[in-house]
Short mmCIF file of C-alpha atoms and ligand atoms in Angstrom, two decimals:
data_model
loop_
_atom_site.label_atom_id
_atom_site.label_comp_id
_atom_site.label_asym_id
_atom_site.label_seq_id
_atom_site.Cartn_x
_atom_site.Cartn_y
_atom_site.Cartn_z
CA MET A 589 102.58 77.33 193.87
CA ASN A 590 102.68 79.29 190.65
CA THR A 591 102.22 76.76 187.84
CA PRO A 592 103.14 77.33 184.19
CA PRO A 593 100.38 77.45 181.54
CA LEU A 594 101.97 74.36 179.95
CA ARG A 595 105.09 72.29 180.48
CA LEU A 596 108.23 71.49 178.54
CA THR A 597 109.14 67.82 178.57
CA HIS A 598 112.55 66.33 179.34
CA ARG A 599 115.23 65.94 176.72
CA GLN A 600 115.96 62.47 175.37
CA THR A 601 119.34 61.14 176.40
CA ASP A 602 120.49 60.99 172.75
CA ALA A 603 119.32 64.51 171.93
CA HIS A 604 121.54 66.87 169.93
CA LYS A 605 121.48 70.63 169.40
CA GLY A 606 119.63 70.24 166.10
CA ASN A 607 116.58 68.99 168.01
CA PHE A 608 116.06 72.29 169.79
CA GLY A 609 115.74 74.78 166.98
CA ARG A 610 117.96 77.09 165.03
CA VAL A 611 116.85 80.67 165.71
CA LEU A 612 117.82 84.02 164.25
CA LEU A 613 117.63 87.37 166.07
CA ILE A 614 117.72 90.42 163.80
CA GLY A 615 118.38 93.86 165.26
CA GLY A 616 120.90 96.07 166.99
CA SER A 617 122.60 99.27 165.91
CA ARG A 618 125.58 101.29 167.06
CA GLY A 619 124.56 102.44 170.56
CA MET A 620 121.99 99.61 170.97
CA SER A 621 124.14 96.49 170.56
CA GLY A 622 123.10 95.30 174.01
CA SER A 623 119.46 94.88 173.04
CA ILE A 624 119.92 92.17 170.42
CA ALA A 625 122.63 90.50 172.51
CA LEU A 626 120.13 90.22 175.38
CA SER A 627 117.56 88.59 173.07
CA SER A 628 120.13 86.17 171.66
CA ILE A 629 121.51 85.07 175.04
CA ALA A 630 117.97 84.68 176.40
CA ALA A 631 117.20 82.34 173.48
CA LEU A 632 120.23 80.20 174.38
CA LYS A 633 119.21 80.10 178.04
CA THR A 634 115.67 79.01 177.12
CA GLY A 635 117.10 75.99 175.36
CA SER A 636 117.63 76.84 171.68
CA GLY A 637 120.27 74.59 170.12
CA LEU A 638 121.71 77.20 167.77
CA VAL A 639 121.33 80.97 168.06
CA THR A 640 122.53 83.51 165.52
CA ALA A 641 122.32 87.29 165.74
CA MET A 642 122.18 89.17 162.43
CA VAL A 643 123.43 92.68 163.12
CA PRO A 644 124.82 95.70 161.26
CA SER A 645 128.43 94.82 160.51
CA VAL A 646 129.71 97.67 162.68
CA CYS A 647 128.19 96.02 165.78
CA LEU A 648 129.34 92.47 165.14
CA GLU A 649 132.34 92.29 167.48
CA THR A 650 130.43 94.00 170.27
CA VAL A 651 127.44 91.66 170.03
CA ALA A 652 129.64 88.57 169.64
CA SER A 653 131.65 89.42 172.73
CA PHE A 654 128.73 89.16 175.18
CA HIS A 655 128.38 85.35 174.98
CA PRO A 656 130.61 82.84 173.20
CA GLY A 657 127.65 80.61 172.34
CA VAL A 658 125.97 83.20 170.13
CA MET A 659 126.91 83.15 166.44
CA THR A 660 126.78 86.35 164.44
CA ILE A 661 126.14 87.35 160.82
CA PRO A 662 127.36 90.78 159.71
CA ALA A 663 124.90 92.68 157.50
CA SER A 664 125.51 95.71 155.30
CA ASP A 665 125.46 98.86 157.39
CA GLU A 666 125.27 102.60 157.05
CA ASP A 667 125.86 105.17 159.81
CA GLY A 668 125.67 102.49 162.52
CA HIS A 669 122.42 100.81 161.42
CA PHE A 670 121.26 98.37 158.73
CA ALA A 671 121.71 99.60 155.14
CA VAL A 672 118.97 98.90 152.58
CA ALA A 673 121.20 96.19 151.05
CA ALA A 674 120.85 94.22 154.30
CA SER A 675 117.24 93.33 153.43
CA ALA A 676 118.42 91.06 150.58
CA GLU A 677 120.98 89.46 152.93
CA VAL A 678 118.20 88.63 155.39
CA ILE A 679 116.55 86.40 152.78
CA ASP A 680 119.62 84.11 152.75
CA ALA A 681 119.98 84.17 156.52
CA VAL A 682 116.43 82.95 157.20
CA GLN A 683 116.69 79.91 154.90
CA ASP A 684 117.15 77.22 157.57
CA VAL A 685 115.80 78.85 160.69
CA SER A 686 112.99 77.41 162.78
CA ALA A 687 111.99 80.84 164.17
CA LEU A 688 113.19 84.43 164.16
CA GLY A 689 112.85 87.51 166.34
CA CYS A 690 113.23 91.01 164.96
CA GLY A 691 113.26 94.50 166.39
CA PRO A 692 115.36 95.13 169.49
CA GLY A 693 117.68 98.05 168.79
CA ILE A 694 117.00 97.92 165.04
CA THR A 695 115.98 101.63 164.64
CA THR A 696 113.36 102.81 162.14
CA GLN A 697 115.85 103.82 159.42
CA LYS A 698 115.31 102.87 155.77
CA GLY A 699 117.36 99.66 155.89
CA SER A 700 115.37 98.41 158.87
CA VAL A 701 112.07 99.26 157.15
CA ALA A 702 113.19 97.22 154.12
CA ILE A 703 114.02 94.25 156.38
CA VAL A 704 110.67 94.32 158.18
CA GLU A 705 108.86 94.63 154.82
CA HIS A 706 110.48 91.35 153.75
CA LEU A 707 109.80 89.61 157.05
CA VAL A 708 106.06 90.33 157.29
CA SER A 709 105.30 88.04 154.37
CA MET A 710 107.77 85.22 155.20
CA SER A 711 104.96 82.93 156.26
CA HIS A 712 107.12 79.78 156.33
CA VAL A 713 108.94 81.01 159.48
CA PRO A 714 107.37 81.72 162.90
CA ARG A 715 108.31 85.31 163.79
CA VAL A 716 108.38 87.62 166.81
CA PHE A 717 108.20 91.36 166.17
CA ASP A 718 109.26 93.69 168.98
CA ALA A 719 110.41 97.25 169.67
CA ASP A 720 111.28 99.25 166.53
CA ALA A 721 109.99 96.46 164.26
CA LEU A 722 106.59 97.27 165.79
CA ASN A 723 107.11 100.98 165.21
CA ILE A 724 107.93 100.20 161.57
CA LEU A 725 104.78 98.06 161.27
CA SER A 726 102.65 100.94 162.52
CA ARG A 727 104.34 103.72 160.54
CA SER A 728 104.41 101.84 157.26
CA ASN A 729 100.90 100.44 157.68
CA LEU A 730 102.29 96.94 157.38
CA THR A 731 100.03 95.22 159.93
CA LYS A 732 97.57 94.40 157.11
CA ARG A 733 100.27 92.33 155.42
CA LEU A 734 101.10 90.15 158.44
CA THR A 735 100.71 86.50 157.54
CA GLY A 736 101.62 83.14 159.10
CA ASP A 737 102.73 82.45 162.68
CA ILE A 738 103.43 85.77 164.37
CA VAL A 739 103.82 87.06 167.94
CA LEU A 740 103.82 90.82 168.59
CA THR A 741 105.28 92.02 171.92
CA PRO A 742 104.40 95.71 172.32
CA HIS A 743 104.72 97.77 175.49
CA PRO A 744 101.84 100.24 175.98
CA GLY A 745 103.67 103.01 174.05
CA GLU A 746 104.28 100.75 171.05
CA LEU A 747 100.73 99.43 171.24
CA GLU A 748 99.40 102.99 171.14
CA ARG A 749 101.38 103.57 167.93
CA ILE A 750 99.99 100.37 166.35
CA THR A 751 96.35 100.66 167.38
CA GLY A 752 95.93 104.39 168.03
CA VAL A 753 94.48 103.55 171.48
CA SER A 754 95.96 105.56 174.35
CA ARG A 755 98.48 103.86 176.65
CA LYS A 756 96.45 105.35 179.52
CA SER A 757 93.55 102.96 178.95
CA ARG A 758 94.72 99.42 179.51
CA ALA A 759 91.28 97.83 179.07
CA SER A 760 90.81 99.60 175.71
CA GLN A 761 94.31 98.57 174.64
CA ILE A 762 93.54 94.92 175.42
CA ALA A 763 90.26 95.16 173.48
CA ALA A 764 92.08 96.76 170.52
CA SER A 765 94.70 94.01 170.66
CA GLN A 766 92.01 91.36 170.46
CA LYS A 767 90.62 93.07 167.36
CA LEU A 768 94.11 93.26 165.83
CA ALA A 769 94.65 89.57 166.61
CA GLN A 770 91.39 88.74 164.82
CA GLN A 771 92.39 90.82 161.79
CA THR A 772 95.93 89.42 161.50
CA GLY A 773 95.92 86.01 163.20
CA ALA A 774 98.85 87.21 165.34
CA ILE A 775 99.23 86.55 169.06
CA ILE A 776 99.77 89.78 170.96
CA VAL A 777 101.59 90.15 174.26
CA VAL A 778 100.21 93.27 175.93
CA LYS A 779 103.13 94.01 178.25
CA GLY A 780 102.64 95.34 181.75
CA GLY A 781 102.08 94.32 185.34
CA PRO A 782 100.61 91.78 184.68
CA SER A 783 101.15 91.09 180.98
CA VAL A 784 98.14 89.80 179.05
CA VAL A 785 98.45 87.47 176.05
CA VAL A 786 95.72 87.86 173.47
CA SER A 787 94.76 85.52 170.62
CA PRO A 788 91.96 85.93 168.07
CA GLN A 789 89.68 83.84 170.36
CA ASP A 790 91.18 83.96 173.82
CA LYS A 791 92.96 85.95 176.52
CA TRP A 792 95.41 84.81 179.22
CA VAL A 793 96.69 86.83 182.20
CA ASN A 794 100.22 86.14 183.45
CA THR A 795 100.81 85.17 187.09
CA THR A 796 104.54 85.95 187.37
CA GLY A 797 106.60 89.15 187.22
CA ASN A 798 107.10 92.27 189.34
CA PRO A 799 107.76 96.03 188.95
CA GLY A 800 111.50 95.44 189.30
CA MET A 801 111.26 94.41 185.65
CA ALA A 802 110.51 97.99 184.67
CA THR A 803 114.13 98.42 183.61
CA ALA A 804 115.91 98.88 180.27
CA GLY A 805 116.37 95.69 178.28
CA SER A 806 113.91 93.47 180.13
CA GLY A 807 111.60 93.33 177.07
CA ASP A 808 114.56 92.43 174.85
CA VAL A 809 115.04 89.34 177.04
CA LEU A 810 111.39 88.36 176.48
CA THR A 811 111.83 88.55 172.69
CA GLY A 812 114.59 85.94 172.87
CA ILE A 813 112.62 83.64 175.19
CA ILE A 814 109.52 83.57 172.95
CA THR A 815 111.61 83.17 169.78
CA SER A 816 113.40 80.22 171.40
CA LEU A 817 110.14 78.47 172.32
CA LEU A 818 108.75 79.00 168.81
CA GLY A 819 111.97 77.52 167.42
CA GLN A 820 111.52 74.47 169.66
CA GLY A 821 108.15 73.81 168.06
CA LEU A 822 105.60 75.48 170.31
CA SER A 823 102.61 77.18 168.71
CA THR A 824 102.49 80.97 168.82
CA TRP A 825 99.83 80.88 171.57
CA ASN A 826 101.84 78.45 173.73
CA ALA A 827 105.21 80.12 173.09
CA ALA A 828 103.81 83.54 174.00
CA ARG A 829 102.11 82.37 177.21
CA LEU A 830 104.94 80.15 178.42
CA GLY A 831 107.52 82.75 177.38
CA VAL A 832 105.80 85.48 179.35
CA TRP A 833 105.48 83.14 182.35
CA ILE A 834 109.19 82.13 182.28
CA HIS A 835 110.24 85.77 181.81
CA GLY A 836 108.15 86.90 184.80
CA LEU A 837 109.46 84.07 186.97
CA ALA A 838 113.04 84.98 186.01
CA GLY A 839 112.21 88.50 187.21
CA ASP A 840 110.78 87.14 190.48
CA LEU A 841 113.83 84.94 191.15
CA ALA A 842 116.20 87.80 190.36
CA ALA A 843 114.26 90.30 192.52
CA ARG A 844 114.36 87.88 195.45
CA LYS A 845 118.14 87.90 195.22
CA HIS A 846 118.85 91.50 194.22
CA SER A 847 115.67 93.46 195.24
CA GLN A 848 113.34 95.12 192.73
CA PRO A 849 115.38 98.33 192.40
CA GLY A 850 118.56 96.26 192.12
CA LEU A 851 117.18 94.23 189.24
CA THR A 852 118.68 94.97 185.82
CA CYS A 853 118.43 93.10 182.53
CA VAL A 854 121.66 91.29 183.45
CA GLU A 855 120.24 89.76 186.66
CA LEU A 856 117.02 88.96 184.78
CA LEU A 857 118.99 87.16 182.07
CA GLU A 858 120.96 85.22 184.66
CA SER A 859 117.70 83.80 186.04
CA VAL A 860 116.21 82.70 182.72
CA GLY A 861 117.75 79.21 182.94
CA ALA A 862 116.42 78.63 186.47
CA ALA A 863 112.99 79.93 185.46
CA THR A 864 112.95 77.67 182.39
CA ALA A 865 113.71 74.72 184.68
CA LYS A 866 110.50 75.45 186.60
CA ALA A 867 108.56 75.02 183.36
CA ILE A 868 109.91 71.50 182.88
CA ALA A 869 108.24 68.53 184.54
CA ASP A 870 110.22 67.75 187.75
CA GLY A 871 112.40 70.81 187.36
CA GLY A 872 114.29 69.40 184.38
CA ALA A 873 116.48 67.16 186.50
CA GLU A 874 115.81 63.75 184.98
CA PRO A 875 116.20 62.85 181.33
CA SER A 876 113.35 60.92 179.76
CA SER A 877 110.86 61.42 176.99
CA PRO A 878 110.90 63.42 173.76
CA THR A 879 111.65 67.05 173.13
CA ALA A 880 108.04 67.69 172.35
CA LEU A 881 106.32 70.30 174.33
CA GLU A 882 102.96 70.51 175.99
N1 LIG B 1250 120.61 98.16 175.97
C1 LIG B 1250 119.97 98.44 174.83
O1 LIG B 1250 120.56 98.41 173.75
C2 LIG B 1250 118.53 98.79 174.89
C3 LIG B 1250 117.88 99.15 173.74
N2 LIG B 1250 116.54 99.39 173.71
C4 LIG B 1250 115.96 99.68 172.40
O2 LIG B 1250 115.63 101.06 172.39
C5 LIG B 1250 114.67 101.30 171.38
C6 LIG B 1250 113.59 102.19 171.93
O3 LIG B 1250 112.77 101.44 172.82
P1 LIG B 1250 112.04 102.09 174.08
O4 LIG B 1250 111.02 101.12 174.50
O5 LIG B 1250 113.03 102.48 175.10
O6 LIG B 1250 111.44 103.42 173.50
P2 LIG B 1250 110.00 103.77 173.00
O7 LIG B 1250 109.41 102.72 172.10
O8 LIG B 1250 110.02 105.13 172.44
O9 LIG B 1250 109.14 103.69 174.35
C7 LIG B 1250 109.07 104.75 175.19
C8 LIG B 1250 107.69 105.34 174.99
O10 LIG B 1250 106.67 104.38 175.24
C9 LIG B 1250 106.02 104.68 176.46
N3 LIG B 1250 106.05 103.51 177.32
C10 LIG B 1250 107.03 102.59 177.40
N4 LIG B 1250 106.72 101.63 178.27
C11 LIG B 1250 105.54 101.97 178.78
C12 LIG B 1250 104.71 101.38 179.75
N5 LIG B 1250 105.04 100.22 180.36
N6 LIG B 1250 103.57 101.98 180.06
C13 LIG B 1250 103.24 103.12 179.44
N7 LIG B 1250 103.99 103.73 178.51
C14 LIG B 1250 105.12 103.17 178.19
C15 LIG B 1250 106.76 105.83 177.05
O11 LIG B 1250 105.85 106.67 177.63
P3 LIG B 1250 106.21 107.77 178.79
O12 LIG B 1250 107.67 107.62 179.09
O13 LIG B 1250 105.84 109.01 178.13
O14 LIG B 1250 105.33 107.37 179.89
C16 LIG B 1250 107.47 106.46 175.89
O15 LIG B 1250 106.60 107.35 175.21
C17 LIG B 1250 114.16 99.91 170.94
O16 LIG B 1250 114.76 99.56 169.72
C18 LIG B 1250 114.65 99.01 172.04
O17 LIG B 1250 114.86 97.68 171.62
C19 LIG B 1250 115.72 99.23 174.89
O18 LIG B 1250 115.21 97.93 174.84
C20 LIG B 1250 116.52 99.47 176.16
C21 LIG B 1250 117.83 98.71 176.19
N1 LIG B 1251 105.28 96.79 186.72
C1 LIG B 1251 105.64 95.69 186.04
N2 LIG B 1251 105.24 94.48 186.47
C2 LIG B 1251 105.58 93.36 185.79
N3 LIG B 1251 106.29 93.36 184.65
C3 LIG B 1251 106.70 94.54 184.18
C4 LIG B 1251 106.41 95.76 184.83
N4 LIG B 1251 106.95 96.78 184.12
C5 LIG B 1251 107.56 96.21 183.06
N5 LIG B 1251 107.42 94.88 183.10
C6 LIG B 1251 107.88 93.94 182.09
O1 LIG B 1251 109.17 94.29 181.61
C7 LIG B 1251 109.21 94.23 180.19
C8 LIG B 1251 109.51 95.62 179.63
O2 LIG B 1251 109.52 95.56 178.24
P1 LIG B 1251 109.98 96.80 177.35
O3 LIG B 1251 109.26 98.02 177.79
O4 LIG B 1251 109.84 96.38 175.95
O5 LIG B 1251 111.52 96.91 177.76
P2 LIG B 1251 112.83 97.19 176.90
O6 LIG B 1251 112.38 97.68 175.55
O7 LIG B 1251 113.57 98.23 177.67
O8 LIG B 1251 113.58 95.92 176.79
C9 LIG B 1251 107.87 93.66 179.75
O9 LIG B 1251 107.92 92.27 179.57
C10 LIG B 1251 106.95 94.03 180.89
O10 LIG B 1251 105.85 93.16 181.02
MG1 LIG B 1252 111.02 96.87 174.28
#
């Protein structure tokens, strides 16, 4: 039996949505609305009480239409992506959030760079940086300014851009990630088959997942899962490990039903709830103790 690295506990019978975190997903652009929608829906399916997607205004209706439970905030846009003015709007949007995820579909245009520049130093909020947010970190030499609770989720191409270490050498990429974790305090998910989660002191190898997950949008789902767990109060190390485990199990459940080639981000997303249940003591069936996690 494949056991999770830690377990979520049952919800109290009198729980309300405010107990399970208010998370913000920032990203998307015209042509890549699906990416941030995937992250946002995955956060809902992992148990977040309130999920909001902040997207360029031009994408709002598209993103909102994927799932009625996702709220949306329109940000200033230009040519289909965030305008520079959006970076000031982000400051208001993050006021009450318990965690945020940034990067899927965001592009590396000026407005997105300005947003990521603000977010790197927002140490009061746990943050996940993925996709183009990682490309912005590497291009603008922003990794030195990372502070607070941060999870980075690079695939080998993104990791090469951040560390300069070739995607062809996995062992060297993992070693470089450990060094980066020590320099920044961030937890780094080195994606792959299997994914490896690296902390400044430790390393953990995932036991779930399959090559069917090598399909567009599957990483965007992971961003939402980890952001959700951070928003529910898990540490960066626990949220990254449990998030990667749930994500891989969702891929395994979906592949069993649809085959590996037949697996798309949609089938993966559909299995996130069932995979999350396997991380809860007794499969999440019986209500009992607090929301706390461990
Ligand atoms: N529906 C939507 O809206 C979707 C939107 N999306 C959004 O698209 C944006 C671009 O993201 P992206 O990851 O597609 O492009 P990019 O960073 O250039 O990576 C490609 C490069 O990295 C390499 N590489 C990748 N994986 C590797 C691996 N496992 N192992 C080794 N190498 C690997 C790969 O190398 P090669 O092909 O040469 O082997 C290539 O050089 C981003 O914002 C994302 O959120 C997507 O999420 C899809 C769904
Ligand atoms: N061969 C594989 N075995 C297990 N997991 C995989 C495999 N290939 C890809 N994945 C997983 O799928 C996800 C792909 O992420 P990413 O490349 O960022 O996708 P996207 O940007 O298209 O959403 C990662 O979580 C990665 O670990
Ligand atoms: Mg990705």
